[in-house]
CSV table of C-alpha atoms in Angstrom, one decimal:
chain,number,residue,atom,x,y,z
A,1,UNK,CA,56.1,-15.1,233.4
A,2,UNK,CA,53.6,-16.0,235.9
A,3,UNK,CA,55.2,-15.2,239.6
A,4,UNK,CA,51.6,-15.4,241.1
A,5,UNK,CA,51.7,-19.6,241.5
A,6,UNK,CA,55.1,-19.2,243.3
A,7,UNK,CA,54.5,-19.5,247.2
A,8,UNK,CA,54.7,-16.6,249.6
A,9,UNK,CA,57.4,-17.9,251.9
A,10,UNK,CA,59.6,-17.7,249.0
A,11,UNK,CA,63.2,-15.8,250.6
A,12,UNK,CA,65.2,-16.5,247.5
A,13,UNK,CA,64.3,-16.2,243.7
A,14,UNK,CA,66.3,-16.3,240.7
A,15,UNK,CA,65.0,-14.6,237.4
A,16,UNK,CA,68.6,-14.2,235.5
A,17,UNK,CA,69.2,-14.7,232.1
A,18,UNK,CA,65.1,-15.0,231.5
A,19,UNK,CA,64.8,-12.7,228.4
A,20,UNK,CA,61.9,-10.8,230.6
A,21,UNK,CA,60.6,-7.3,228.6
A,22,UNK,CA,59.1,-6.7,231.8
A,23,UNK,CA,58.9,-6.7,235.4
A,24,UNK,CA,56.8,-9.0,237.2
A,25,UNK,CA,54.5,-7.0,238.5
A,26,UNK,CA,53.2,-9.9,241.4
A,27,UNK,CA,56.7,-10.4,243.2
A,28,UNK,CA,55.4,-7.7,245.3
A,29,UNK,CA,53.5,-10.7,246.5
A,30,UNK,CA,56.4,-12.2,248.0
A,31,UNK,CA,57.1,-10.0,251.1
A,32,UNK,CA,59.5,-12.2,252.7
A,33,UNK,CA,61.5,-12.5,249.6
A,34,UNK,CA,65.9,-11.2,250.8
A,35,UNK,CA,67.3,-12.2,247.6
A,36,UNK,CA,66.0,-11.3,244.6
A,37,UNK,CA,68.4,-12.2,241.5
A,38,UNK,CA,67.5,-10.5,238.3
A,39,UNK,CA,71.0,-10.1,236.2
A,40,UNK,CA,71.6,-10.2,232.4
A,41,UNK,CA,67.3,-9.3,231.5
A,42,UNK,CA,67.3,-6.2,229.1
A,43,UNK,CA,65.3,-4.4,231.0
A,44,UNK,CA,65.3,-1.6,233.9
A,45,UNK,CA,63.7,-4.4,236.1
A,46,UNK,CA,63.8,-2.9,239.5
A,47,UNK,CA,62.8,1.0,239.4
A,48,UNK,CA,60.4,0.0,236.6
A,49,UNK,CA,58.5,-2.2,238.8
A,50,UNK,CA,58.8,0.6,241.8
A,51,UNK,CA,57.6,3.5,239.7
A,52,UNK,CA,54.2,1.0,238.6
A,53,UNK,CA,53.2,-0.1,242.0
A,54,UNK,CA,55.6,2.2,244.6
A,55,UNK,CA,53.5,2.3,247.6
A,56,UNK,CA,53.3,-1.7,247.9
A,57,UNK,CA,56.8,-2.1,247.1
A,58,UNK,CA,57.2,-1.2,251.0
A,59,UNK,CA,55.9,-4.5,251.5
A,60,UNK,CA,59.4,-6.1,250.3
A,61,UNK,CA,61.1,-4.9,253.5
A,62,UNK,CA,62.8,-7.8,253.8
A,63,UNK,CA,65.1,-7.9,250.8
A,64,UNK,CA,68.5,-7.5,251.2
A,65,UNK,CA,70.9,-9.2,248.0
A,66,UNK,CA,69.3,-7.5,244.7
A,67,UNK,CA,72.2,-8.7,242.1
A,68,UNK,CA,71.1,-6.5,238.8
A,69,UNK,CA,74.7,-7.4,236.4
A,70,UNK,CA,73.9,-5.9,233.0
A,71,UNK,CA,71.0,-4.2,233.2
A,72,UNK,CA,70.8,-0.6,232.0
A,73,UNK,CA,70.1,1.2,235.3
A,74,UNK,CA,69.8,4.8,233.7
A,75,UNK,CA,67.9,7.1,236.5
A,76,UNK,CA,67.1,4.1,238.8
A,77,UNK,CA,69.4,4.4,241.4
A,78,UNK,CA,66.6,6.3,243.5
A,79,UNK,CA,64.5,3.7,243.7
A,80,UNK,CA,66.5,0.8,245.2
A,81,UNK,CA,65.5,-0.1,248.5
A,82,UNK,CA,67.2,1.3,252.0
A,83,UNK,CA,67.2,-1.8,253.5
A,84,UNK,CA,69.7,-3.6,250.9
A,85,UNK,CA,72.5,-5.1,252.3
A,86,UNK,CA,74.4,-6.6,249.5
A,87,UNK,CA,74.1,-4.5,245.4
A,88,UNK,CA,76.0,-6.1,242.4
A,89,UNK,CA,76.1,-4.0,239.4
A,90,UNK,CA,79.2,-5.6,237.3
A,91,UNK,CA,78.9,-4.6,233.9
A,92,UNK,CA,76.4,-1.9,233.7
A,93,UNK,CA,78.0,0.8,231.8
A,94,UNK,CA,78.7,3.5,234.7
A,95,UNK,CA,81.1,6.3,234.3
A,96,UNK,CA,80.7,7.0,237.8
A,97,UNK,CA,79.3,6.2,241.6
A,98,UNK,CA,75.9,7.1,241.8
A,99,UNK,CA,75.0,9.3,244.6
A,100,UNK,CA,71.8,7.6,245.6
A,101,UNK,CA,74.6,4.8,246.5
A,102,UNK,CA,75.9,7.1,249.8
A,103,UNK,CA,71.8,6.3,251.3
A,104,UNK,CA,72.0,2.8,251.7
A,105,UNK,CA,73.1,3.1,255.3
A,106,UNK,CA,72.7,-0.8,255.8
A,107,UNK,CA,74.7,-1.8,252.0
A,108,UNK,CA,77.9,-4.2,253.3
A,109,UNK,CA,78.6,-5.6,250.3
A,110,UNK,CA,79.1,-3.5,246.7
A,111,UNK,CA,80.2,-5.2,243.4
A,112,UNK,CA,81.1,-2.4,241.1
A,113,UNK,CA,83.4,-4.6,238.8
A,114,UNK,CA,83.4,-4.2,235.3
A,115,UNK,CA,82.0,-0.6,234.9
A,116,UNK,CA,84.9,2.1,233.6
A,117,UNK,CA,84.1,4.8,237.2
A,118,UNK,CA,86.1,8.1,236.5
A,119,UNK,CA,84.4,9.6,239.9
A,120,UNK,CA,81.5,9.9,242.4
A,121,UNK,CA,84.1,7.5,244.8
A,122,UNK,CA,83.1,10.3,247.4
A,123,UNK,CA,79.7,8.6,247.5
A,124,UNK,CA,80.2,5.1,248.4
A,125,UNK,CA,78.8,3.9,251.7
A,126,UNK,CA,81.3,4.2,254.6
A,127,UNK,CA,80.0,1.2,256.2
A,128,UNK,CA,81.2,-1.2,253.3
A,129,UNK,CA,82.9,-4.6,254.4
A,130,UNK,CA,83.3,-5.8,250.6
A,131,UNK,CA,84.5,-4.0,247.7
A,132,UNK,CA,84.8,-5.4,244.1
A,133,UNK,CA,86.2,-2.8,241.9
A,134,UNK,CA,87.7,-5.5,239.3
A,135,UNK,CA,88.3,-4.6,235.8
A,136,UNK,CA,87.3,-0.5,235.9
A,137,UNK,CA,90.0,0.8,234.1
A,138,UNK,CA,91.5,2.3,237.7
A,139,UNK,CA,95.1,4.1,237.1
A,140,UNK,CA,95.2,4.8,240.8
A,141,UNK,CA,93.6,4.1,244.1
A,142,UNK,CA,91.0,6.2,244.7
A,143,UNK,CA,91.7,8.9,247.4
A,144,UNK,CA,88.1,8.3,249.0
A,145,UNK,CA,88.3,4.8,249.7
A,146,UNK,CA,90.6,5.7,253.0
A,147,UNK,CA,87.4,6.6,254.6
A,148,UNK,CA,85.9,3.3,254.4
A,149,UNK,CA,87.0,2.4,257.8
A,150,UNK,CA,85.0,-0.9,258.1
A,151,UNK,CA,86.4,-2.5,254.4
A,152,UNK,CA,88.1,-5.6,255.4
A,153,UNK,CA,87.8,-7.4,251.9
A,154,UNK,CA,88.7,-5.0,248.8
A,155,UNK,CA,89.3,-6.2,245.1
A,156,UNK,CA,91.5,-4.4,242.3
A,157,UNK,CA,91.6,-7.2,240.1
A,158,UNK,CA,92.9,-6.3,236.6
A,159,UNK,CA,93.2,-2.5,237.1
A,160,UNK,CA,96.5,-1.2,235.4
A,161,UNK,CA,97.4,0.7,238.7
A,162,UNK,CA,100.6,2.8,239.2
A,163,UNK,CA,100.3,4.8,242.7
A,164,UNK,CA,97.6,6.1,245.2
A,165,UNK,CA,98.6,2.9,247.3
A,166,UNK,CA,98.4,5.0,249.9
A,167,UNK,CA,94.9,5.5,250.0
A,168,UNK,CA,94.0,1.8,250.9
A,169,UNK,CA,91.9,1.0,254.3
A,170,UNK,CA,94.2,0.1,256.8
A,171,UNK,CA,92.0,-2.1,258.2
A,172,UNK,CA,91.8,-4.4,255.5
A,173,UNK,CA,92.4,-8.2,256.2
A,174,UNK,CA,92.1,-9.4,251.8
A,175,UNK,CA,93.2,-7.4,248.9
A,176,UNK,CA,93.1,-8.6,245.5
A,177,UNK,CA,95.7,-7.1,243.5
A,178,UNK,CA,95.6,-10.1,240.3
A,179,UNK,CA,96.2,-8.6,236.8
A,180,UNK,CA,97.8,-5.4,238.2
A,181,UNK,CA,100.7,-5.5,236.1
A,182,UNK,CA,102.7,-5.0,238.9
A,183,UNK,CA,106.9,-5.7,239.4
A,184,UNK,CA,107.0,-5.2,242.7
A,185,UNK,CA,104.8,-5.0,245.6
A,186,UNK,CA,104.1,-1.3,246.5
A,187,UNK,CA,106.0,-0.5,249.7
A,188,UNK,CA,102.7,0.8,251.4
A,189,UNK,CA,101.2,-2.5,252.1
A,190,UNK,CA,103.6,-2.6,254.6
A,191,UNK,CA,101.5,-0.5,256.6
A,192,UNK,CA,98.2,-2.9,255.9
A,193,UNK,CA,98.8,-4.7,259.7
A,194,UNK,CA,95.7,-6.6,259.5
A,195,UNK,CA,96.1,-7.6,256.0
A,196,UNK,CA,95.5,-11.7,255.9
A,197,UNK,CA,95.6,-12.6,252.0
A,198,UNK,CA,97.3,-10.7,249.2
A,199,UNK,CA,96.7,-12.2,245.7
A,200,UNK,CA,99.6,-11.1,243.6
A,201,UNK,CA,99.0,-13.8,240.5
A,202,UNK,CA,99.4,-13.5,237.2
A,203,UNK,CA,101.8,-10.6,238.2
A,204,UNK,CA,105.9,-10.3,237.8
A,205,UNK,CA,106.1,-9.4,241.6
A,206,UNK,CA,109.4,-11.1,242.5
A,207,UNK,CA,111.9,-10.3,246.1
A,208,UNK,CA,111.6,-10.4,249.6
A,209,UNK,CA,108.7,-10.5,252.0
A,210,UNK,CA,110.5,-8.7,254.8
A,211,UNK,CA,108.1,-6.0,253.8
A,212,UNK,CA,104.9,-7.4,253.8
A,213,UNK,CA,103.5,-8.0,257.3
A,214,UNK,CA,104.8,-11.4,258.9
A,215,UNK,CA,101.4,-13.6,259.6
A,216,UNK,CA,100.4,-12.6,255.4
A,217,UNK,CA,99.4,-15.6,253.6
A,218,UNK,CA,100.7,-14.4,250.0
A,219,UNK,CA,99.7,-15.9,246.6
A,220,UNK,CA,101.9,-15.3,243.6
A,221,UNK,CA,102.4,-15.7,240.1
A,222,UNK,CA,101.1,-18.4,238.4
A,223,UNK,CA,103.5,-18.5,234.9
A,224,UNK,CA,103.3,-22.1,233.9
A,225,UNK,CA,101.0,-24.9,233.7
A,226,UNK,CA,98.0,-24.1,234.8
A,227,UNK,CA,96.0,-26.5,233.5
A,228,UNK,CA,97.9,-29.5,234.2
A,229,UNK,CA,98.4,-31.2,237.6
A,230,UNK,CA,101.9,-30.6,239.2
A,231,UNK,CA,102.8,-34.2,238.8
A,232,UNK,CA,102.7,-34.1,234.7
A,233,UNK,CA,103.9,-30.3,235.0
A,234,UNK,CA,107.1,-31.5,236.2
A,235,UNK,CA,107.4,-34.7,234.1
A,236,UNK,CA,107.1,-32.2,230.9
A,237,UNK,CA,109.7,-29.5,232.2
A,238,UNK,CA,112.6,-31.1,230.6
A,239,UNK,CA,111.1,-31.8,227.3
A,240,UNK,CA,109.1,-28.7,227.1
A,241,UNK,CA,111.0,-25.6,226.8
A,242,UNK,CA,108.5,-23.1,226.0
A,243,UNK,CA,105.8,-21.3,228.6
A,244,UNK,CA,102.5,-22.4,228.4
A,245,UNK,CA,100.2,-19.8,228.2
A,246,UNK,CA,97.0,-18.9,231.1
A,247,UNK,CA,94.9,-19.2,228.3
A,248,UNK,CA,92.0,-21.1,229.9
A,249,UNK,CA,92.1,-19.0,232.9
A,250,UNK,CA,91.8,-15.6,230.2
A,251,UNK,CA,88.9,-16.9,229.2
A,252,UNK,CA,86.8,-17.9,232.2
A,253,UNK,CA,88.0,-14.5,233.6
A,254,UNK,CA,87.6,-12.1,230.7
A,255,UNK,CA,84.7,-9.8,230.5
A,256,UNK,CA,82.2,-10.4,228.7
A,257,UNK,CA,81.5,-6.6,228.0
A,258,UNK,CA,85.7,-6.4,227.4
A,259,UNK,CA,86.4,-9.3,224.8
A,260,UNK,CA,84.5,-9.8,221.8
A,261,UNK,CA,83.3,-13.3,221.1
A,262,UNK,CA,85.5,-14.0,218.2
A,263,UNK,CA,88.7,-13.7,220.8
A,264,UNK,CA,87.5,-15.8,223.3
A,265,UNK,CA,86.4,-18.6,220.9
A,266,UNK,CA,90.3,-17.8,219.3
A,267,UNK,CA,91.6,-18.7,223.2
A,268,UNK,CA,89.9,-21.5,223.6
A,269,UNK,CA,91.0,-23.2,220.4
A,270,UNK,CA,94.3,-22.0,221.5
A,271,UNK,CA,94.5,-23.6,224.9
A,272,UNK,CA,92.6,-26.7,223.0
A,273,UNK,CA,95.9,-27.0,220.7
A,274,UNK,CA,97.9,-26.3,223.5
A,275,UNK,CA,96.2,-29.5,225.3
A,276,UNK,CA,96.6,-31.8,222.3
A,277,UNK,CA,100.0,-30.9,221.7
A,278,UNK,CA,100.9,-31.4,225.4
A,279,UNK,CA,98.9,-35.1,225.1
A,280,UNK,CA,101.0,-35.5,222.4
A,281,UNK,CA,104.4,-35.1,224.0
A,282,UNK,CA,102.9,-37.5,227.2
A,283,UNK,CA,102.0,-40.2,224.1
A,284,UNK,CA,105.1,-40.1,223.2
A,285,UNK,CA,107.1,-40.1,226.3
A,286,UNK,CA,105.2,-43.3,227.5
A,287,UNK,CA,106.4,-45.1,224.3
């Protein structure tokens, strides 16, 4: 790939899903670049590119979004730059929080999702504001993220989590808490008072709010219908008796390092059956 025709002023450039083998060795020609997208490329794009040419990489001193989704970062974590203000690493194969992580004094926004973390939560930046910790494999809250004092926005998506609730930033204003597996809402978000938007769906959370702080804006369960409009959802309810399966939503949400292809090709033809048989109740109703 040829970055030297691209023009200098360039601030944002996208190179994901390319197939590159290699770093492009000119985008050290584009010192005003901020966001530099480089996710799904098999290769250790970054720190490759810094250990080449590391002295004019301190021309790139404006770059602050460096999205690198599954790449293998291996020893690389040294070499991303100070200034970054916003890292996503989703699927990436980490067992744990890199130290090189607790130097990015300026790094607001992390995406950690998809990577099963067993530790190193001790070295996450404590000036975070966003946090996406979706689909690790988390059995608790992590003691260490009470010392985030600045998180307002925190996600726990799809973690099957059964305590350390206690441990969540009081401060924050949205927590995802989707997928959870939860019954009932854990009594200590009660003490969240600047919490603003709770998602509890595709959960069994049922009871009172009484609980939850008063001004919450709460979203629940979602156990039928998805993929219909309400209108035809409630013109089917008498006729249809069994629950329609979240299968679409599975599979736009699933991991791709989670599922295997074959199942997600197997939901799909499910919800697609589920569709036709649906049309074919709404055929018959109209006749």
């Amino acid at each position: 790939m040829r970055v030297e025709v691209l023009p200098q002023q360039l601030r944002h450039l996208e190179l994901s899903r390319c197939g590159l083998l290699q770093a492009p060795m000119d985008l050290i020609r584009l010192t005003r670049l901020t966001e530099l997208r480089l996710d799904d490329n098999p290769i250790e794009t970054w720190w490759q590119l810094r250990q080449r040419l590391p002295a004019a990489l301190a021309d790139l001193a404006s770059l602050a979004n460096l999205p690198l989704a599954s790449n293998p970062i291996g020893d690389g974590w040294k070499h991303l730059p100070r200034q970054l203000q916003r890292l996503h690493v989703q699927c990436c194969r980490m067992q744990q929080v890199p130290p090189e992580l607790a130097r990015l004094t300026q790094l607001t926004s992390l995406s950690l999702a998809d990577n099963p973390i067993e530790s190193g939560w001790q070295y996450l930046p404590r000036q975070l504001r966003q946090l996406d910790l979706e689909r690790c494999g988390l059995r608790r809250v992590p003691a260490e993220l009470a010392r985030l004092t600045k998180l307002t926005s925190l996600s726990l998506a799809s973690n099957p989590i059964k305590g350390g609730w206690q441990h969540l930033p009081t401060q924050l204003r949205q927590l995802n808490l989707q997928r959870c597996g939860l019954k009932q809402s854990p009594p200590e978000l009660a003490g969240l008072e600047h919490l603003q938007q709770l998602s509890l769906e595709y959960s069994k959370v049922h009871g009172s709010r009484r609980d939850l702080p008063g001004r919450l804006q709460v979203r629940m369960s979602r156990r039928r219908g998805p993929l219909l409009p309400k209108v035809l959802s409630r013109m089917f309810r008498p006729a249809v008796w069994f629950p329609i399966p979240d299968l679409f939503s599975d599979f736009v949400h699933m991991s791709r390092a989670r599922r295997p292809f074959v199942l997600l090709l197997l939901d799909f033809l499910l919800c697609v059956a589920a569709c036709c048989i649906l049309i074919a109740f709404f055929l018959q109703w109209l006749s």
